[in-house]
Amino acid sequence: MKIFFYTTYAFLLFCFPVHAAEKFLDIKEVTSTNGIKAWLVEDHSLPIISLQFSFKEAGSIQDGATKQGLAQLLSNTMDEGAGDLPSQEFQKILTDNSISLYFNSSRDNFGGQLKTLSRNKDKAFELLSLALTSPRFDEEPLARMRDANMSRIRSSMGNPDWINARVFNDLAFAGHPYALNSGGTLTSLGTLTAQDLKDFKNNWLTKDKLYVGVTGDITAEQLKTVLDKVFNALPAQGKKNEVQKLELQNTGKTYLFKRDIPQTIISSALPSIDINDPDYDALRVMNYIYGGGGFGSYVMDVAREKRGLTYGIYSSLQSQDYINLLDISTSTKNNSTTEIIQIITDEMNRLKNQTVAQEDLDSAKSYLIGSMPLSLGSTDKISSILLGLQMDNRPIDYLDGYAERIKNITPQDIQKAATRVLNPDKLLTVMVGNPQENKLYTNIESLPNVE
Amino acid sequence: MRLTLKRLFLISSLILVNFSLPAQAKVFNATNFKLDNGLEVIIAPNHRTPVVTFMIWYKVGAADEPQGLSGMAHYFEHLMFKGTKNFAPGEFSRIIKKLGGNENAFTGQDYTAYFESITVDNLDKILSLEADRMSNLNVPEDHFHSEKAVVIEERRQRTENDPEGLFAEQMSSALFVNHPYGTPVIGWMDEIEKYEWNDVKKFYDTWYAPNNAVIIISGDITPEIARPLIEKNFGKIEPKTLPPRIRTDVPKAIGETNMILHDATIHQPSVSKTFIAPSFKNDKKDALALQVLEQILSGGATTRLYKTLVVEQKKAISVGFSYNGTALDYGTINIAATPAEATQDLNDLMQTVMDEIKKVQIDGVTEKELSDAKQQLIDSADYARDSISGPAMTIGYNIATGATLDDIENWPEMIKTVTAEQIQAVAQKYLDIEKPWLRPAITGFLYPEEKKPEQIKPEQEAKE
């Protein structure tokens, strides 16, 4: 869950190499004549090329409070006409050549993905280049995208998961750009202009912030030319990023947004540690055991398998540029909220106070190492791995040594990670629903950053 | 998990828009064979990475449930993870996780499917576990009860928490009169509570048999390697005498149905219209023409409906036309639109969409539209192979709903044969409002809560 936290990094939860000695993935670094870098996995088994890219620090954190939704609106409008091609003509060439081109924005970054059949690659790269360097931002498609976003917001306003995310962001990140609505508000979207989009693009979609991952039916030599053709015309230098790190806000508190529905949606979070922290690998294994692993994880085992309280309960590590969290999400009938929150806490204490059973640790390591090849099933998945590694500033052989590092984790490492992170008194919890004990919670009356 | 595919309509567009290849080539180059006990097997090789997706599709789904026990096929799917004579509850999942695999299952009206994705060296183990639960299921009583609670929570999460979910369920019920597709896959709340172990056991004993299942393995595998492993694990399981799958017919109807929901949680009005149409199984030729029609009307930002209603006329924010033919008995055509202005008359909006469809009924489609749409559908096959699990899913959905492997492999060739005349003909036949095929469509209207007079503030009244 947590739509608001989607990151290119999520894949790493599912991907680790088989044998430390072998290369897990044959990644080449390619540098174009003009110095644009990309990581490439060449694979000619299918006539398909996938290219993904991202501009670091260029996400919705740069929107500002009065222009919430700007990065997202830009991502929606970049492929709506470029150069001499108005929106409909541009889209028609994409469709007729079966080229898939999308831009996307997350909180931290602005990115895009291109997938094409080899026979249409020249056209595909040309369209991408046009979209990146000379998007038109014509009034008609801009208004259409703005309206579509406002409609999406209105459609989401009744969705308890979405409400939960809005309230959670507002409380967890109070005072920080993360607290704002990356999808925009009904008011802010209405004020955004083509000039806003141009400014954002010129300020943030620049070569110094660019990362590229490519997979499929293309050679390193061919890619060099493509990189220059597609990206070289972008400005060299972007604006200086001024967003600061933050700590989780409102820890130790529980909030309720009351809704008359039969099931309460619950999300909780704890402050966590950075991906470069020496305990991070252990934390990853610990998270799998606690709630990241789905069936068989501690919280799932008690809350679903033993007590039938929920359809699902999961924890995950959210490693963002400015904050690190461990979060937990679940839903349960209104009169079981106290019981399920007790389980969330109890299972944390269990991992803190007891040494983890060797069998549980072995199973977790075995899954995390053994499942790694599953992440290589498609050109898209591989490109997104290549991109994620670079965005996280990992070395090119990072995955090759991963299995070994996971293997070496001990029960003591798990307990140490648990002690550092699993502190129930710091839980921030947000509920949407109608729990019977609702007097215990701080009530939230109105939806922040929506209207 | 333990997914319920209540939105089968959506899935079809993923699948059917998803395959084909250059001239004459097969889509997946798959091989099929059958064991002596009737178990069908399909192998779709893809050697890019040492991983396979194993799927087993049982030809039984929600539409085969006994009366009064709706949702049992889905509930039963949950129980398949709850222990056998040889393994404790939950052990199935734990073993697979420990091997680095992912597992899950889902239930539809016509099938129940179980799958694992895992490195190919573990395939034998997967086969032994799946063979074990095909005949040795043994669920302890406490798990039988706790899982019922889980399914009830699942229903709350997917449906009861969301008025639009309940409304969609109600629309299906009204459309599929006298037919099991009108009952939601997850079941009605009251009936979920009523399952008894004996009913469940009987369901298992009746339907779970090698001669009522299809295995599909896609990924880094060949038929030569797979066949002996499958023989070893499944070959000794005895076939059963299967009862016929009795499916009633939707009777002819004459009255048009409009369904309306006003709800405080709705902030974006919308309108949709659903027609019954033939499934691929029941009318291959018309189904193919409907697939091309779908692409022409709704296959992207430059096709008829979006271009006219959203880009040019500014009457809608979104509009869609989808045909789903992956079902044993009936397919559906769904049209949906969101108005540009909250105050817009939704009847007018739907009428505008139907006017566009009328143009196809009267004038047909152009040769250019036809060839573009076909090329787009045909190109999508290359993309369909760019996945380990995708081919198994695509093959499974189609086989389980009555297509043959040849149909799937030759789908691009069949798409090429569709003519403009056929498209015009299916638009006339299945989208006619005055002379409906089988029964009139159902139209659903979603509105924000109706403002009662006393809720309107005096100053607003004054303004009027």
Coordinates of C-alpha atoms in Angstrom, one line a residue, chain A residues 236-426:
Chain A
A236 CA 23.3 20.8 -18.4
Q237 CA 22.6 22.2 -14.9
G238 CA 19.4 22.3 -12.9
K239 CA 18.3 24.3 -9.9
K240 CA 19.8 23.7 -6.5
N241 CA 17.7 21.4 -4.4
E242 CA 16.8 22.9 -1.0
V243 CA 14.6 20.2 0.4
Q244 CA 15.8 19.0 3.8
K245 CA 15.6 15.7 5.6
L246 CA 12.9 15.2 8.2
E247 CA 12.0 13.0 11.1
L248 CA 8.7 11.2 11.3
Q249 CA 6.2 13.6 13.0
N250 CA 3.5 12.9 15.5
T251 CA 5.1 9.7 16.7
G252 CA 3.3 7.8 19.4
K253 CA -0.1 9.1 18.4
T254 CA -3.2 7.5 16.9
Y255 CA -5.7 9.4 14.7
L256 CA -9.1 8.6 13.4
F257 CA -10.9 9.8 10.3
K258 CA -14.4 8.6 11.0
R259 CA -16.3 6.9 8.2
D260 CA -19.4 4.8 8.4
I261 CA -18.0 1.7 6.8
P262 CA -17.8 -1.9 8.1
Q263 CA -14.1 -2.2 8.0
T264 CA -11.4 0.1 9.4
I265 CA -8.3 0.9 7.2
I266 CA -5.2 1.1 9.3
S267 CA -1.7 2.4 8.5
S268 CA 1.1 2.8 10.9
A269 CA 4.7 3.9 10.6
L270 CA 7.9 4.0 12.6
P271 CA 11.1 5.9 12.0
S272 CA 13.7 3.7 10.3
I273 CA 17.3 3.7 9.1
D274 CA 19.0 4.8 5.9
I275 CA 19.8 2.3 3.0
N276 CA 23.5 3.0 3.6
D277 CA 23.3 2.1 7.3
P278 CA 25.4 -1.0 8.1
D279 CA 22.3 -2.5 9.7
Y280 CA 20.1 -2.0 6.7
D281 CA 20.5 -5.5 5.2
A282 CA 19.6 -7.0 8.6
L283 CA 16.6 -4.7 8.7
R284 CA 15.5 -5.9 5.4
V285 CA 15.6 -9.5 6.5
M286 CA 13.9 -8.5 9.8
N287 CA 11.2 -6.8 7.9
Y288 CA 10.6 -9.9 5.8
I289 CA 10.2 -11.9 9.0
Y290 CA 8.0 -9.4 10.7
G291 CA 5.5 -8.5 8.0
G292 CA 7.2 -8.1 4.6
G293 CA 6.9 -11.7 3.6
G294 CA 3.1 -12.0 3.3
F295 CA 2.1 -15.6 4.3
G296 CA 4.3 -16.9 7.0
S297 CA 5.3 -13.5 8.3
Y298 CA 4.8 -12.9 12.1
V299 CA 1.9 -10.5 11.8
M300 CA 0.2 -12.3 9.0
D301 CA 0.5 -15.6 10.8
V302 CA -1.2 -14.3 14.0
A303 CA -3.7 -11.8 12.5
R304 CA -4.9 -13.7 9.5
E305 CA -3.9 -17.4 9.8
K306 CA -4.6 -17.9 13.5
R307 CA -7.3 -15.3 14.3
G308 CA -9.0 -14.5 11.0
L309 CA -9.0 -10.8 11.7
T310 CA -7.9 -9.6 8.3
Y311 CA -7.5 -10.4 4.7
G312 CA -4.0 -9.1 4.8
I313 CA -1.4 -7.3 6.9
Y314 CA 2.0 -6.1 5.6
S315 CA 5.0 -4.2 6.6
S316 CA 7.5 -2.5 4.3
L317 CA 10.6 -0.4 4.3
Q318 CA 10.1 3.0 2.7
S319 CA 13.5 4.5 1.8
Q320 CA 12.9 8.0 0.5
D321 CA 15.5 10.7 -0.1
Y322 CA 14.5 12.6 3.0
I323 CA 13.0 10.1 5.4
N324 CA 13.2 6.4 6.1
L325 CA 10.2 4.5 7.5
L326 CA 9.0 1.1 8.3
D327 CA 5.3 1.1 7.7
I328 CA 2.5 -1.3 8.4
S329 CA -0.9 -1.5 6.6
T330 CA -4.0 -3.6 7.2
S331 CA -7.7 -3.5 7.6
T332 CA -10.1 -5.2 9.9
K333 CA -13.7 -5.1 11.0
N334 CA -14.5 -2.2 13.2
N335 CA -14.5 -4.0 16.5
S336 CA -11.2 -5.7 16.0
T337 CA -9.0 -2.6 15.6
T338 CA -7.6 -2.7 19.1
E339 CA -6.8 -6.4 18.8
I340 CA -4.9 -6.0 15.6
I341 CA -3.0 -3.0 16.8
Q342 CA -2.0 -5.1 19.8
I343 CA -0.7 -7.8 17.4
I344 CA 1.3 -5.2 15.5
T345 CA 2.9 -4.2 18.8
D346 CA 3.3 -7.7 20.3
E347 CA 5.1 -9.0 17.3
M348 CA 7.5 -6.1 17.4
N349 CA 8.3 -6.8 21.0
R350 CA 8.8 -10.4 20.2
L351 CA 11.5 -9.6 17.7
K352 CA 13.1 -7.1 20.1
N353 CA 13.0 -9.2 23.2
Q354 CA 13.7 -12.7 21.8
T355 CA 16.4 -14.0 19.6
V356 CA 14.8 -14.9 16.3
A357 CA 14.3 -18.7 15.7
Q358 CA 17.1 -19.9 13.4
E359 CA 14.5 -21.6 11.2
D360 CA 12.6 -18.3 10.7
L361 CA 15.9 -16.5 9.8
D362 CA 17.0 -19.3 7.5
S363 CA 13.7 -19.2 5.6
A364 CA 13.8 -15.5 5.2
K365 CA 17.3 -15.5 3.9
S366 CA 16.5 -18.4 1.6
Y367 CA 13.5 -16.5 0.1
L368 CA 15.4 -13.2 -0.3
I369 CA 18.3 -14.9 -2.0
G370 CA 16.4 -17.5 -4.0
S371 CA 13.7 -15.3 -5.3
M372 CA 16.1 -12.9 -6.9
P373 CA 15.9 -14.3 -10.5
L374 CA 12.2 -13.7 -10.4
S375 CA 12.9 -10.1 -10.8
L376 CA 14.4 -10.6 -14.3
G377 CA 11.3 -11.8 -16.1
S378 CA 10.9 -8.9 -18.5
T379 CA 12.9 -6.1 -20.1
D380 CA 10.9 -3.5 -18.1
K381 CA 11.7 -5.2 -14.8
I382 CA 15.4 -5.3 -15.7
S383 CA 15.5 -1.6 -16.7
S384 CA 13.9 -0.6 -13.5
I385 CA 16.5 -2.5 -11.5
L386 CA 19.3 -0.8 -13.5
L387 CA 17.7 2.6 -12.8
G388 CA 17.1 1.9 -9.1
L389 CA 20.6 0.8 -8.4
Q390 CA 22.0 4.1 -9.9
M391 CA 19.5 6.2 -8.1
D392 CA 20.6 4.7 -4.9
N393 CA 24.2 5.3 -5.8
R394 CA 25.0 1.6 -5.7
P395 CA 28.1 0.2 -7.3
I396 CA 27.5 -1.6 -10.6
D397 CA 28.3 -5.0 -9.0
Y398 CA 26.1 -4.4 -6.0
L399 CA 23.7 -7.3 -6.8
D400 CA 26.6 -9.7 -7.3
G401 CA 27.6 -9.6 -3.7
Y402 CA 24.1 -9.4 -2.3
A403 CA 23.5 -13.1 -1.5
E404 CA 26.7 -13.3 0.5
R405 CA 25.8 -10.3 2.6
I406 CA 22.3 -11.7 3.3
K407 CA 23.7 -15.1 4.1
N408 CA 26.0 -13.7 6.8
I409 CA 23.3 -12.1 8.8
T410 CA 23.0 -13.6 12.3
P411 CA 20.1 -13.7 14.8
Q412 CA 22.0 -11.0 16.7
D413 CA 22.0 -8.7 13.7
I414 CA 18.2 -9.2 13.5
Q415 CA 17.7 -8.3 17.1
K416 CA 19.9 -5.3 16.7
A417 CA 17.9 -4.0 13.8
A418 CA 14.7 -4.7 15.7
T419 CA 15.9 -2.8 18.7
R420 CA 16.8 0.2 16.5
V421 CA 13.6 0.3 14.6
L422 CA 10.7 -1.6 16.2
N423 CA 9.8 0.8 19.0
P424 CA 6.0 0.6 19.4
D425 CA 5.9 3.7 21.5
K426 CA 6.9 5.7 18.4

